[in-house]
Amino acid sequence: MNILTTLWLALRALWRNKVRSMLTMLGIIIGIGAVIAMVAAGQGAQESVKQVFAGLGTNVLMVSNGSAPNFGPSGGAGSKLSLTWDDLAALSTEVSSIKYVAPALQTRTQLASEDNNWNSQVIGTTGTWFKIRNWKAAQGVVLDEDTGSSAAKVVVIGKTVATQLFGQASPIGQNVRINGQPFEVVGVLESKGQGPMGDYDDTLIIPVKTYQQKLEKGLAKYIKGQFLITMADGATAEKTMAAVTSLLRDRHKLGISDEDDFRIRNPAEFAKAQQDSTDRISTLLALVAAASLFVGGIGVMNIMLVSVIERTREIGIRMAVGAKPGNIMTQFLVESLVLSALGGLLGLGLGALFAKWMASYFGWPLFFPVKTAAIAVGVAGGVGVVFGLYPAIRASQLDPITALRYES
Amino acid sequence: MSVDATPPLLELRAVERTYVMGDNIVRALRGVDLIINKGESVALMGTSGSGKSTLMNILGCLDQPTKGTYLINGRPANGLSRSELADVRGKMIGFVFQSFNLLSRTSALENVEMPLMYQGVSTRERRKRAMAALQRVGLTGREDHHPSQLSGGQQQRVAIARALITNAPVIMADEPTGNLDSKTSHDVMGILQGLVAEGKTVVLVTHEADIAAYAARVVTLRDGQIIDDHTQVPVPTEAA
């Protein structure tokens, strides 16, 4: 018997029991749909974590004031100032595995343009900072080595700030009042979107010297902020962190039993930790989805067993007119295969729709896992074969005489 | 018997069939010898439990003898696998049952076509032969009717068309008129007699003497053995 005829027979048999076939497929539909949606969600979440941390720059370390998290009451990170301008200079000259280092002083403050008010984060830094963050201007220019180390009243603004203060108009050459002081906008940054601490684009950058004079009101020895470091190519985070630690401990004259009075953080590690946790969650969800697929498979087996019993007489008739046990087995196997594969395809569509909805709801990049989709449909077909096998074997082993006499 | 003599179409030699049912051993056939030649019409008669149905199941390759030999065209049919038996059934034997045994919710045409599906015959060829078979039993115009839309006599004619479509030389009819009234029975027997006239071999299982009267030979069983085997002049029908 050829494949097309077998398929046709299977489709007709399933069509005869439309409602039952649909309900049976539902198990597979939900199972496959869940697998697709969960894998797509997992990949979307992963990708969004990756993007978020990519915005911080690659190969970046952050050094900030204060003690490492400690037992007992503590003032919290950054509460005790220990980093100095001399530390910054020493880091850039004495640690070979550091490519770039820049200070970043920051505070939230009130802003005003001619027409609008806004509240945002102001960062005082040098031109190097833009290299570390790998951040370029969409309009105008960013701070370079000269403007960054000057005391000029210039500002580079993020996209969000630009929109809030100037709307659609070009901000270049316009004035922004920061804490009441007028600054000239020289550049608007490219958009970076959401970061781990909120909107990357809701920020303004001014030269660090200007920051000290106009916002801190004074040139302190200590840095109220952090250092951003880009490691040299090929330098490992561990080695660089060790070098920075030993240099700073030395400069701060800490004894062997003293704790560090600064903190070094590696954003790549956060990213990895975050990714690991989303990974674990999505693996877990995929397992749950796989379990529902398994349950769907049992549903298929159940219905196929019922179908074999109901159609005992049909099986007897077919055998009497020359159907071999193999023909009967194939017939039922193809039926459950078609049932599951159709369910798999429908589930695929459903999962894709759900993944799309989740992506837009959570603001993830949309991922349609093509590989997983192919595997899932294959798995659905496999479920059909595996769970259809037992009913099909039972059908093929019926005795024709008994089957012909069967009264339903 | 000379070597080049044509062997009989169906030949049973000392066939026994025993069933084990719980603790009981049922001896349905106890040593049956029977030769049926091409073109014969044979009625197997006997009361229920005489073994006539078991005999027909063995002749029809639905069942196998426990002991003894069954030869079809001189080739042994006992000891074949289930698959090989199915093959023999498909090629050699057409069945007509008391309860018609048509597939419900399936058109007459498709019911008739079905045996050819298992012989790998193309769709177009199947269709052509099924139409011809339905015409042969006088059901032209009813191709698309489902069994529930046909009378008992019409359903049995569809079953006969199904038995004919493979060009099998043997028709096994198990109480073919058991569910039909006497007029329809007469018609159905007429069709079967017509098949004999065309050279088919018809084996008929019945317990009714007036149905057996349509056959040229009557074999009577009791308690699993043949107690009588005689030829007769069959009752003529108008259709024959």
XYZ file of C-alpha atoms in Angstrom:
648
model
C 0.000 0.000 0.000
C 1.551 3.310 -0.974
C 2.265 6.196 1.358
C -0.269 8.604 -0.107
C -3.097 6.102 0.244
C -2.059 5.413 3.829
C -1.937 9.126 4.607
C -5.311 9.646 2.988
C -6.817 6.826 5.056
C -5.333 8.302 8.227
C -6.636 11.783 7.520
C -10.098 10.403 6.802
C -10.148 8.352 9.953
C -9.113 11.404 11.989
C -11.614 13.613 10.192
C -14.404 11.200 11.091
C -13.770 11.913 14.753
C -13.041 15.605 14.415
C -13.745 16.628 17.980
C -11.849 13.737 19.456
C -8.880 14.276 17.158
C -8.820 17.966 18.018
C -8.936 17.300 21.748
C -6.179 14.730 21.452
C -4.070 17.126 19.445
C -4.591 19.790 22.090
C -2.195 17.967 24.390
C 0.496 18.031 21.735
C -0.382 21.590 20.706
C 0.039 22.846 24.248
C 3.186 20.816 24.806
C 4.937 21.987 21.660
C 3.576 25.518 22.032
C 4.967 25.690 25.557
C 8.358 24.360 24.505
C 8.630 26.895 21.671
C 7.403 29.806 23.780
C 9.700 28.946 26.679
C 12.791 28.482 24.568
C 12.029 31.679 22.647
C 11.470 33.537 25.926
C 14.671 32.141 27.388
C 16.704 33.185 24.387
C 15.026 36.595 24.319
C 15.785 37.150 28.007
C 19.378 35.988 27.483
C 19.813 38.291 24.556
C 18.382 41.245 26.453
C 20.794 40.602 29.355
C 23.626 40.443 26.849
C 22.566 43.728 25.271
C 22.152 45.429 28.610
C 25.657 44.582 29.707
C 27.146 45.182 26.297
C 26.098 48.831 26.838
C 28.566 49.066 29.704
C 31.420 48.357 27.342
C 33.474 45.216 26.948
C 36.444 44.190 29.071
C 35.389 46.736 31.665
C 36.111 46.795 35.419
C 34.668 49.284 37.874
C 36.485 50.442 40.989
C 34.526 52.264 43.662
C 34.976 53.626 47.174
C 34.132 51.701 50.305
C 34.532 48.311 51.823
C 33.481 45.039 50.390
C 30.136 43.694 51.685
C 30.785 42.768 55.242
C 29.258 41.059 58.210
C 27.653 43.414 60.666
C 26.576 46.993 60.123
C 28.344 48.838 57.368
C 27.959 52.228 55.773
C 27.475 50.613 52.402
C 29.560 50.812 49.298
C 31.016 54.231 48.614
C 30.211 55.581 52.057
C 33.848 55.992 52.990
C 35.975 57.834 50.459
C 39.338 56.283 49.741
C 40.048 56.682 46.023
C 42.213 59.679 45.138
C 43.219 61.470 41.971
C 46.718 60.175 42.549
C 45.366 56.611 42.603
C 43.853 57.260 39.206
C 47.147 58.508 37.801
C 49.028 55.597 39.324
C 46.603 53.051 37.842
C 47.024 54.400 34.337
C 50.805 54.436 34.493
C 51.701 51.500 36.731
C 49.308 48.699 35.801
C 50.245 47.276 32.422
C 47.047 45.339 31.939
C 44.982 48.539 32.006
C 44.320 50.030 28.593
C 42.113 52.932 29.605
C 41.043 54.343 32.933
C 38.627 57.207 33.531
C 36.966 58.715 36.593
C 33.205 58.950 36.724
C 31.680 61.304 39.272
C 27.950 61.330 39.276
C 24.943 62.901 40.867
C 21.304 63.449 40.087
C 20.353 66.998 39.521
C 17.763 69.350 38.121
C 18.072 70.463 34.483
C 16.391 73.158 32.474
C 16.310 74.293 28.864
C 14.468 77.345 27.550
C 11.194 75.491 27.602
C 11.483 72.345 29.703
C 12.642 70.899 32.994
C 14.081 67.467 33.592
C 15.879 65.570 36.312
C 18.743 63.347 35.323
C 22.102 61.889 36.149
C 25.120 64.068 35.463
C 28.487 62.383 35.019
C 31.761 64.240 35.280
C 34.521 62.451 33.400
C 37.284 62.662 30.810
C 37.386 61.979 27.087
C 38.691 58.456 27.802
C 35.334 57.512 29.338
C 33.714 57.541 25.879
C 36.319 55.068 24.645
C 35.702 52.802 27.602
C 31.947 52.868 27.106
C 32.452 52.676 23.363
C 29.930 55.449 22.996
C 29.789 57.739 20.012
C 27.899 60.904 19.180
C 24.794 60.731 17.022
C 24.989 64.491 16.511
C 27.871 66.844 17.298
C 30.872 65.483 19.157
C 31.719 63.704 22.415
C 34.348 65.028 24.839
C 37.898 64.408 23.659
C 41.146 64.460 25.622
C 41.321 68.266 25.483
C 37.751 69.246 26.258
C 37.486 66.393 28.765
C 40.376 67.659 30.833
C 39.405 71.300 30.534
C 37.040 73.245 32.755
C 34.816 74.195 29.811
C 31.080 74.475 30.413
C 30.150 72.004 27.692
C 27.867 69.028 27.908
C 27.174 65.861 25.908
C 23.609 64.647 26.425
C 21.858 61.330 26.067
C 18.936 60.783 23.729
C 16.332 60.774 26.493
C 17.594 64.055 27.906
C 17.676 65.567 24.430
C 14.060 64.583 23.816
C 12.879 65.769 27.220
C 14.585 69.147 27.010
C 14.462 69.971 23.309
C 11.795 67.731 21.793
C 12.420 67.284 18.094
C 14.667 70.371 17.751
C 18.439 69.953 17.420
C 20.058 70.516 20.816
C 23.516 71.283 19.391
C 24.646 74.779 20.400
C 21.716 75.207 22.770
C 22.060 75.844 26.485
C 21.198 73.492 29.302
C 21.079 74.757 32.852
C 22.570 72.207 35.201
C 22.043 73.160 38.801
C 21.408 76.671 37.536
C 24.668 76.885 35.554
C 24.438 77.246 31.762
C 26.237 74.580 29.668
C 26.508 74.452 25.919
C 25.397 71.210 24.286
C 28.174 69.960 21.990
C 26.907 66.455 21.286
C 24.024 64.016 21.515
C 24.921 60.397 22.188
C 23.771 57.396 20.216
C 20.927 55.592 21.901
C 21.907 52.579 24.020
C 18.495 51.711 25.400
C 17.897 50.068 28.748
C 20.744 49.190 31.094
C 20.821 47.208 34.326
C 20.340 50.408 36.302
C 17.709 51.926 34.040
C 17.762 54.011 30.872
C 21.314 54.427 29.558
C 20.197 57.423 27.528
C 18.917 59.394 30.501
C 22.295 60.976 31.275
C 24.534 64.022 30.680
C 28.313 64.075 30.553
C 30.449 67.094 31.429
C 34.209 67.484 31.888
C 35.320 66.248 35.292
C 37.027 69.504 36.241
C 33.894 71.477 35.472
C 31.937 68.963 37.513
C 34.157 69.532 40.546
C 34.015 73.286 40.243
C 30.336 73.740 39.474
C 28.601 70.767 41.071
C 30.904 69.714 43.926
C 32.124 73.236 44.620
C 35.739 72.422 45.340
C 38.686 70.306 44.249
C 38.830 67.494 46.764
C 41.643 65.025 47.137
C 39.178 62.137 47.113
C 37.016 61.075 44.223
C 33.288 60.933 44.927
C 32.634 58.382 42.249
C 34.271 55.468 40.550
C 36.960 54.501 38.102
C 36.089 52.800 34.887
C 38.823 50.593 33.490
C 39.203 48.943 30.122
C 41.555 46.006 30.337
C 44.276 45.614 27.744
C 43.609 43.055 25.036
C 44.547 39.617 26.283
C 44.588 40.656 29.954
C 42.401 38.488 32.178
C 39.957 40.051 34.631
C 41.509 38.051 37.495
C 45.052 39.249 36.864
C 43.984 42.854 36.332
C 41.861 42.844 39.478
C 44.775 41.412 41.460
C 47.150 44.074 40.096
C 44.692 46.900 40.848
C 44.042 45.514 44.322
C 47.714 45.241 45.207
C 48.485 48.725 43.866
C 45.589 50.365 45.715
C 46.267 48.468 48.976
C 49.857 49.558 48.738
C 48.939 53.189 48.060
C 46.323 53.213 50.826
C 48.897 51.664 53.199
C 46.609 48.855 54.269
C 48.045 46.225 56.599
C 47.753 42.480 55.979
C 44.753 42.161 58.284
C 42.994 45.260 56.945
C 40.102 44.880 54.563
C 40.095 46.550 51.154
C 38.737 50.094 51.365
C 37.614 49.956 47.739
C 35.600 47.606 45.579
C 36.330 46.194 42.161
C 33.429 44.900 40.124
C 33.399 43.002 36.879
C 30.162 43.612 34.912
C 30.875 40.555 32.783
C 30.423 38.488 35.916
C 27.055 40.053 36.682
C 26.058 39.427 33.138
C 27.146 35.844 33.420
C 25.352 35.384 36.735
C 22.200 36.917 35.295
C 22.462 34.787 32.209
C 23.015 31.700 34.298
C 19.888 32.401 36.287
C 17.732 33.079 33.229
C 19.289 29.969 31.762
C 18.278 27.890 34.754
C 14.759 29.277 34.734
C 14.292 28.680 31.044
C 15.691 25.164 31.357
C 13.224 24.518 34.134
C 10.343 25.911 32.091
C 11.409 23.874 29.094
C 11.367 20.784 31.305
C 7.847 21.586 32.443
C 6.903 22.082 28.805
C 8.495 18.742 27.915
C 6.471 17.105 30.684
C 3.286 18.520 29.188
C 4.363 17.150 25.816
C 4.794 13.757 27.442
C 1.290 14.008 28.893
C 0.066 14.940 25.423
C 1.741 11.805 24.092
C -0.052 9.674 26.639
C -3.288 11.274 25.474
C -2.473 10.187 21.931
C -1.770 6.641 23.087
C -4.998 6.529 25.047
C -7.094 7.639 22.094
C -5.323 5.287 19.726
C -6.026 2.369 22.072
C -9.698 3.331 22.176
C -9.679 3.680 18.420
C -8.184 0.201 17.951
C -10.883 -1.337 20.126
C -13.652 0.594 18.388
C -12.378 -0.423 15.011
C -11.703 -4.074 15.820
C -14.214 -5.160 13.236
C -12.748 -2.886 10.593
C -9.359 -4.430 11.326
C -10.880 -7.903 10.914
C -12.442 -6.954 7.584
C -9.219 -5.480 6.299
C -7.298 -8.574 7.334
C -9.865 -10.854 5.696
C -9.459 -9.089 2.356
C -5.691 -9.362 2.461
C -4.252 -6.694 4.791
C -1.042 -7.974 6.357
C -0.322 -7.310 10.026
C 2.262 -4.798 8.810
C -0.407 -2.913 6.809
C -2.615 -2.617 9.863
C 0.270 -1.515 12.040
C 1.323 1.102 9.502
C -2.229 2.393 9.241
C -2.527 3.058 12.966
C 1.024 4.297 13.304
C 0.525 6.801 10.495
C -2.695 7.932 12.140
C -1.004 8.730 15.417
C 1.939 10.243 13.577
C -0.341 12.538 11.590
C -2.259 13.426 14.742
C 0.909 14.355 16.614
C 2.664 16.064 13.738
C -0.406 18.206 12.999
C -0.602 19.033 16.683
C 3.084 19.879 16.594
C 2.650 22.277 13.684
C -0.325 23.979 15.299
C 1.618 24.160 18.559
C 4.477 25.734 16.686
C 2.221 28.511 15.459
C 0.728 28.998 18.893
C 4.150 29.048 20.555
C 5.448 31.550 18.023
C 2.478 33.845 18.644
C 2.966 33.584 22.388
C 6.700 34.219 22.072
C 5.950 37.304 19.990
C 3.526 38.559 22.596
C 6.019 37.982 25.412
C 8.794 39.700 23.479
C 6.699 42.818 23.009
C 5.352 42.685 26.557
C 8.738 42.384 28.248
C 10.620 44.388 25.635
C 12.883 41.516 24.677
C 14.265 41.032 21.249
C 12.030 38.554 19.424
C 13.637 35.209 18.933
C 12.095 32.486 16.887
C 14.151 29.426 17.673
C 14.249 27.788 14.244
C 16.413 24.938 15.442
C 14.170 24.279 18.421
C 11.110 24.524 16.184
C 12.491 21.883 13.858
C 13.395 19.688 16.809
C 9.994 20.256 18.423
C 8.062 19.158 15.341
C 10.376 16.193 15.046
C 9.772 15.411 18.690
C 6.009 15.699 18.164
C 6.239 13.210 15.320
C 8.441 11.031 17.486
C 5.883 11.223 20.281
C 3.288 10.069 17.767
C 5.388 7.101 16.737
C 6.467 6.124 20.245
C 3.034 6.446 21.808
C 1.276 5.117 18.729
C 3.468 2.046 18.509
C 1.833 0.042 21.254
C -1.754 0.572 19.996
C -0.601 -0.141 16.434
C 1.086 -3.385 17.466
C -2.042 -4.396 19.335
C -4.120 -3.731 16.258
C -1.810 -5.732 14.014
C -1.841 -8.723 16.337
C -5.593 -9.139 16.414
C -6.821 -12.502 15.216
C -8.925 -11.945 12.071
C -11.630 -14.426 13.099
C -12.084 -12.885 16.547
C -11.919 -9.392 15.094
C -14.605 -10.195 12.506
C -16.926 -11.504 15.192
C -16.354 -8.499 17.462
C -19.591 -6.740 18.366
C -19.109 -3.103 19.282
C -1.199 -39.706 -8.963
C 1.021 -38.808 -11.855
C 3.513 -35.996 -11.446
C 2.075 -33.762 -14.138
C -1.555 -34.071 -13.072
C -3.114 -30.752 -12.106
C -3.484 -30.716 -8.336
C -6.924 -29.946 -6.926
C -7.690 -26.314 -6.121
C -8.229 -26.939 -2.411
C -7.223 -30.110 -0.609
C -7.445 -30.984 3.074
C -5.637 -34.077 4.327
C -6.462 -35.409 7.802
C -7.012 -31.914 9.113
C -7.590 -31.491 12.838
C -8.298 -28.323 14.700
C -8.342 -28.183 18.475
C -8.887 -25.163 20.691
C -7.857 -24.856 24.267
C -10.517 -22.986 26.200
C -9.498 -22.806 29.804
C -9.216 -26.385 31.007
C -11.256 -27.777 28.111
C -9.841 -28.942 24.837
C -12.378 -28.456 22.068
C -11.829 -30.665 19.045
C -13.581 -28.654 16.352
C -12.311 -30.769 13.473
C -11.259 -34.396 13.927
C -9.620 -35.602 10.781
C -11.188 -34.025 7.726
C -10.236 -35.052 4.186
C -11.755 -32.916 1.484
C -10.953 -32.079 -2.116
C -12.615 -29.149 -3.859
C -11.935 -28.696 -7.537
C -12.060 -25.572 -9.626
C -15.561 -24.571 -10.653
C -17.362 -26.512 -7.958
C -20.105 -25.092 -5.786
C -19.948 -26.726 -2.384
C -22.341 -26.207 0.512
C -20.903 -27.007 3.932
C -23.805 -28.010 6.140
C -24.225 -28.960 9.728
C -25.717 -27.822 12.972
C -23.952 -25.188 15.016
C -20.906 -26.730 16.653
C -20.505 -29.228 13.842
C -17.258 -27.585 12.773
C -18.457 -26.130 9.471
C -17.364 -22.603 10.352
C -13.972 -23.822 11.543
C -13.625 -25.712 8.292
C -14.441 -22.609 6.308
C -11.978 -20.502 8.326
C -9.243 -22.996 7.521
C -10.232 -23.187 3.852
C -10.283 -19.370 3.819
C -6.831 -19.128 5.397
C -8.214 -17.190 8.342
C -7.206 -20.073 10.590
C -4.658 -22.853 10.471
C -5.028 -26.576 11.123
C -3.595 -27.913 14.346
C -2.703 -31.118 12.525
C -2.856 -32.280 8.947
C -2.146 -30.637 5.637
C -3.923 -27.960 3.639
C -2.898 -27.590 0.011
C -3.974 -24.820 -2.324
C -3.153 -25.671 -5.925
C -0.944 -28.384 -4.485
C 1.109 -25.963 -2.385
C 0.963 -26.249 1.376
C -0.863 -23.414 3.099
C -0.318 -24.620 6.625
C 2.697 -23.348 8.486
C 2.567 -19.981 6.708
C 3.147 -16.774 8.653
C 0.295 -14.359 9.325
C 1.641 -12.140 6.603
C 1.862 -14.944 4.043
C -1.671 -16.075 4.902
C -2.898 -12.523 4.329
C -1.265 -12.661 0.929
C -2.981 -15.941 0.058
C -6.336 -14.557 1.214
C -5.887 -11.412 -0.838
C -5.037 -13.289 -4.030
C -7.009 -16.537 -3.794
C -10.100 -15.935 -1.708
C -13.006 -13.545 -1.621
C -15.216 -13.491 1.471
C -18.927 -12.902 1.771
C -20.218 -12.782 5.353
C -23.600 -13.130 6.977
C -23.363 -9.648 8.471
C -21.933 -8.170 5.227
C -18.922 -6.706 7.057
C -18.712 -3.534 5.047
C -16.869 -0.522 6.410
C -19.426 1.943 7.705
C -19.283 5.574 6.638
C -17.386 4.461 3.565
C -18.893 4.490 0.098
C -19.783 1.293 -1.741
C -17.081 2.072 -4.270
C -14.397 2.421 -1.608
C -15.535 -0.729 0.141
C -15.174 -2.631 -3.099
C -11.794 -1.063 -3.835
C -10.306 -1.886 -0.471
C -8.774 -5.321 -1.211
C -6.827 -3.814 -4.123
C -5.203 -1.239 -1.831
C -3.327 -4.063 -0.167
C -2.119 -5.316 -3.531
C -0.593 -2.005 -4.523
C -3.006 -1.362 -7.376
C -3.072 2.251 -8.567
C -5.989 4.486 -7.649
C -7.220 4.795 -11.206
C -7.091 1.025 -11.814
C -8.843 0.406 -8.484
C -11.624 2.761 -9.408
C -12.092 1.187 -12.818
C -12.239 -2.339 -11.470
C -14.534 -1.393 -8.596
C -17.008 0.220 -11.000
C -16.969 -2.932 -13.113
C -17.486 -5.161 -10.066
C -20.412 -3.050 -8.871
C -21.918 -3.227 -12.334
C -21.511 -7.003 -12.262
C -23.705 -7.218 -9.128
C -26.219 -4.728 -10.521
C -25.382 -1.730 -8.341
C -24.453 0.810 -10.984
C -25.496 4.246 -9.731
C -25.030 3.316 -6.068
C -21.246 3.820 -5.996
C -21.371 6.724 -3.579
C -23.922 5.231 -1.198
C -22.763 4.330 2.281
C -23.808 0.940 3.679
C -26.405 2.619 5.915
C -28.076 3.974 2.768
C -28.355 0.519 1.192
C -30.763 -2.347 1.823
C -29.489 -5.666 3.188
C -29.550 -7.259 -0.238
C -27.675 -4.316 -1.738
C -25.108 -4.434 1.022
C -24.536 -8.114 0.399
C -24.098 -7.379 -3.280
C -21.462 -4.771 -2.426
C -19.759 -7.483 -0.384
C -19.872 -9.851 -3.348
C -18.404 -7.133 -5.575
C -15.621 -6.746 -3.016
C -15.007 -10.505 -3.132
C -14.878 -10.393 -6.940
C -12.577 -7.459 -7.433
C -9.316 -9.310 -6.831
C -10.255 -11.974 -9.402
C -9.764 -14.533 -6.654
C -10.705 -18.049 -7.863
C -12.497 -18.976 -4.624
C -15.503 -17.273 -3.010
C -16.157 -18.212 0.618
C -19.688 -17.365 1.617
C -20.475 -17.750 5.312
C -24.255 -17.844 5.755
C -24.580 -15.182 3.037
C -28.366 -15.087 3.272
C -28.630 -15.325 7.049
C -29.700 -11.702 7.385
C -31.822 -11.514 4.242
C -35.450 -12.225 3.423
C -36.249 -15.092 1.068
C -36.668 -12.970 -2.064
C -33.350 -11.205 -1.547
C -31.717 -14.513 -0.573
C -32.836 -15.902 -3.862
C -31.281 -12.955 -5.722
C -27.984 -13.256 -3.873
C -27.805 -16.987 -4.479
C -28.527 -16.294 -8.129
C -25.483 -14.020 -8.305
C -23.335 -16.688 -6.628
C -24.588 -19.313 -9.058
C -23.739 -16.970 -11.886
C -20.171 -16.808 -10.570
C -19.948 -20.605 -10.601
C -21.111 -20.562 -14.197
C -18.178 -18.193 -14.920
C -15.751 -20.726 -13.470
C -15.407 -19.507 -9.893
C -15.347 -21.942 -7.035
C -17.942 -21.135 -4.381
C -17.837 -22.591 -0.884
C -21.029 -21.903 0.976
C -21.570 -22.386 4.700
C -25.196 -22.737 5.680
C -27.515 -24.636 7.954
C -30.506 -24.082 5.723
C -31.319 -26.899 3.304
C -33.024 -24.611 0.775
C -29.864 -22.496 0.534
C -27.680 -25.595 0.220
C -29.951 -26.613 -2.622
C -28.322 -23.953 -4.819
C -25.010 -25.859 -4.642
C -24.001 -28.793 -6.815
C -22.346 -30.573 -3.909
C -23.304 -30.801 -0.255
C -20.798 -31.734 2.451
C -22.370 -32.360 5.845
C -20.413 -32.235 9.088
C -21.202 -33.473 12.537
C -18.930 -33.300 15.560
C -15.970 -32.241 13.489
C -16.168 -34.968 10.900
C -17.637 -35.255 7.417
C -20.619 -37.582 7.614
C -21.969 -37.051 4.153
C -20.646 -35.759 0.833
C -22.919 -35.958 -2.200
C -23.552 -34.155 -5.448
C -26.919 -32.921 -6.593
C -28.542 -30.951 -9.337
C -28.673 -27.373 -8.078
C -31.924 -25.472 -7.879
C -32.113 -23.252 -10.920
C -32.560 -19.529 -10.523
C -33.666 -17.053 -13.108
C -30.412 -15.114 -12.741
C -28.270 -18.156 -13.460
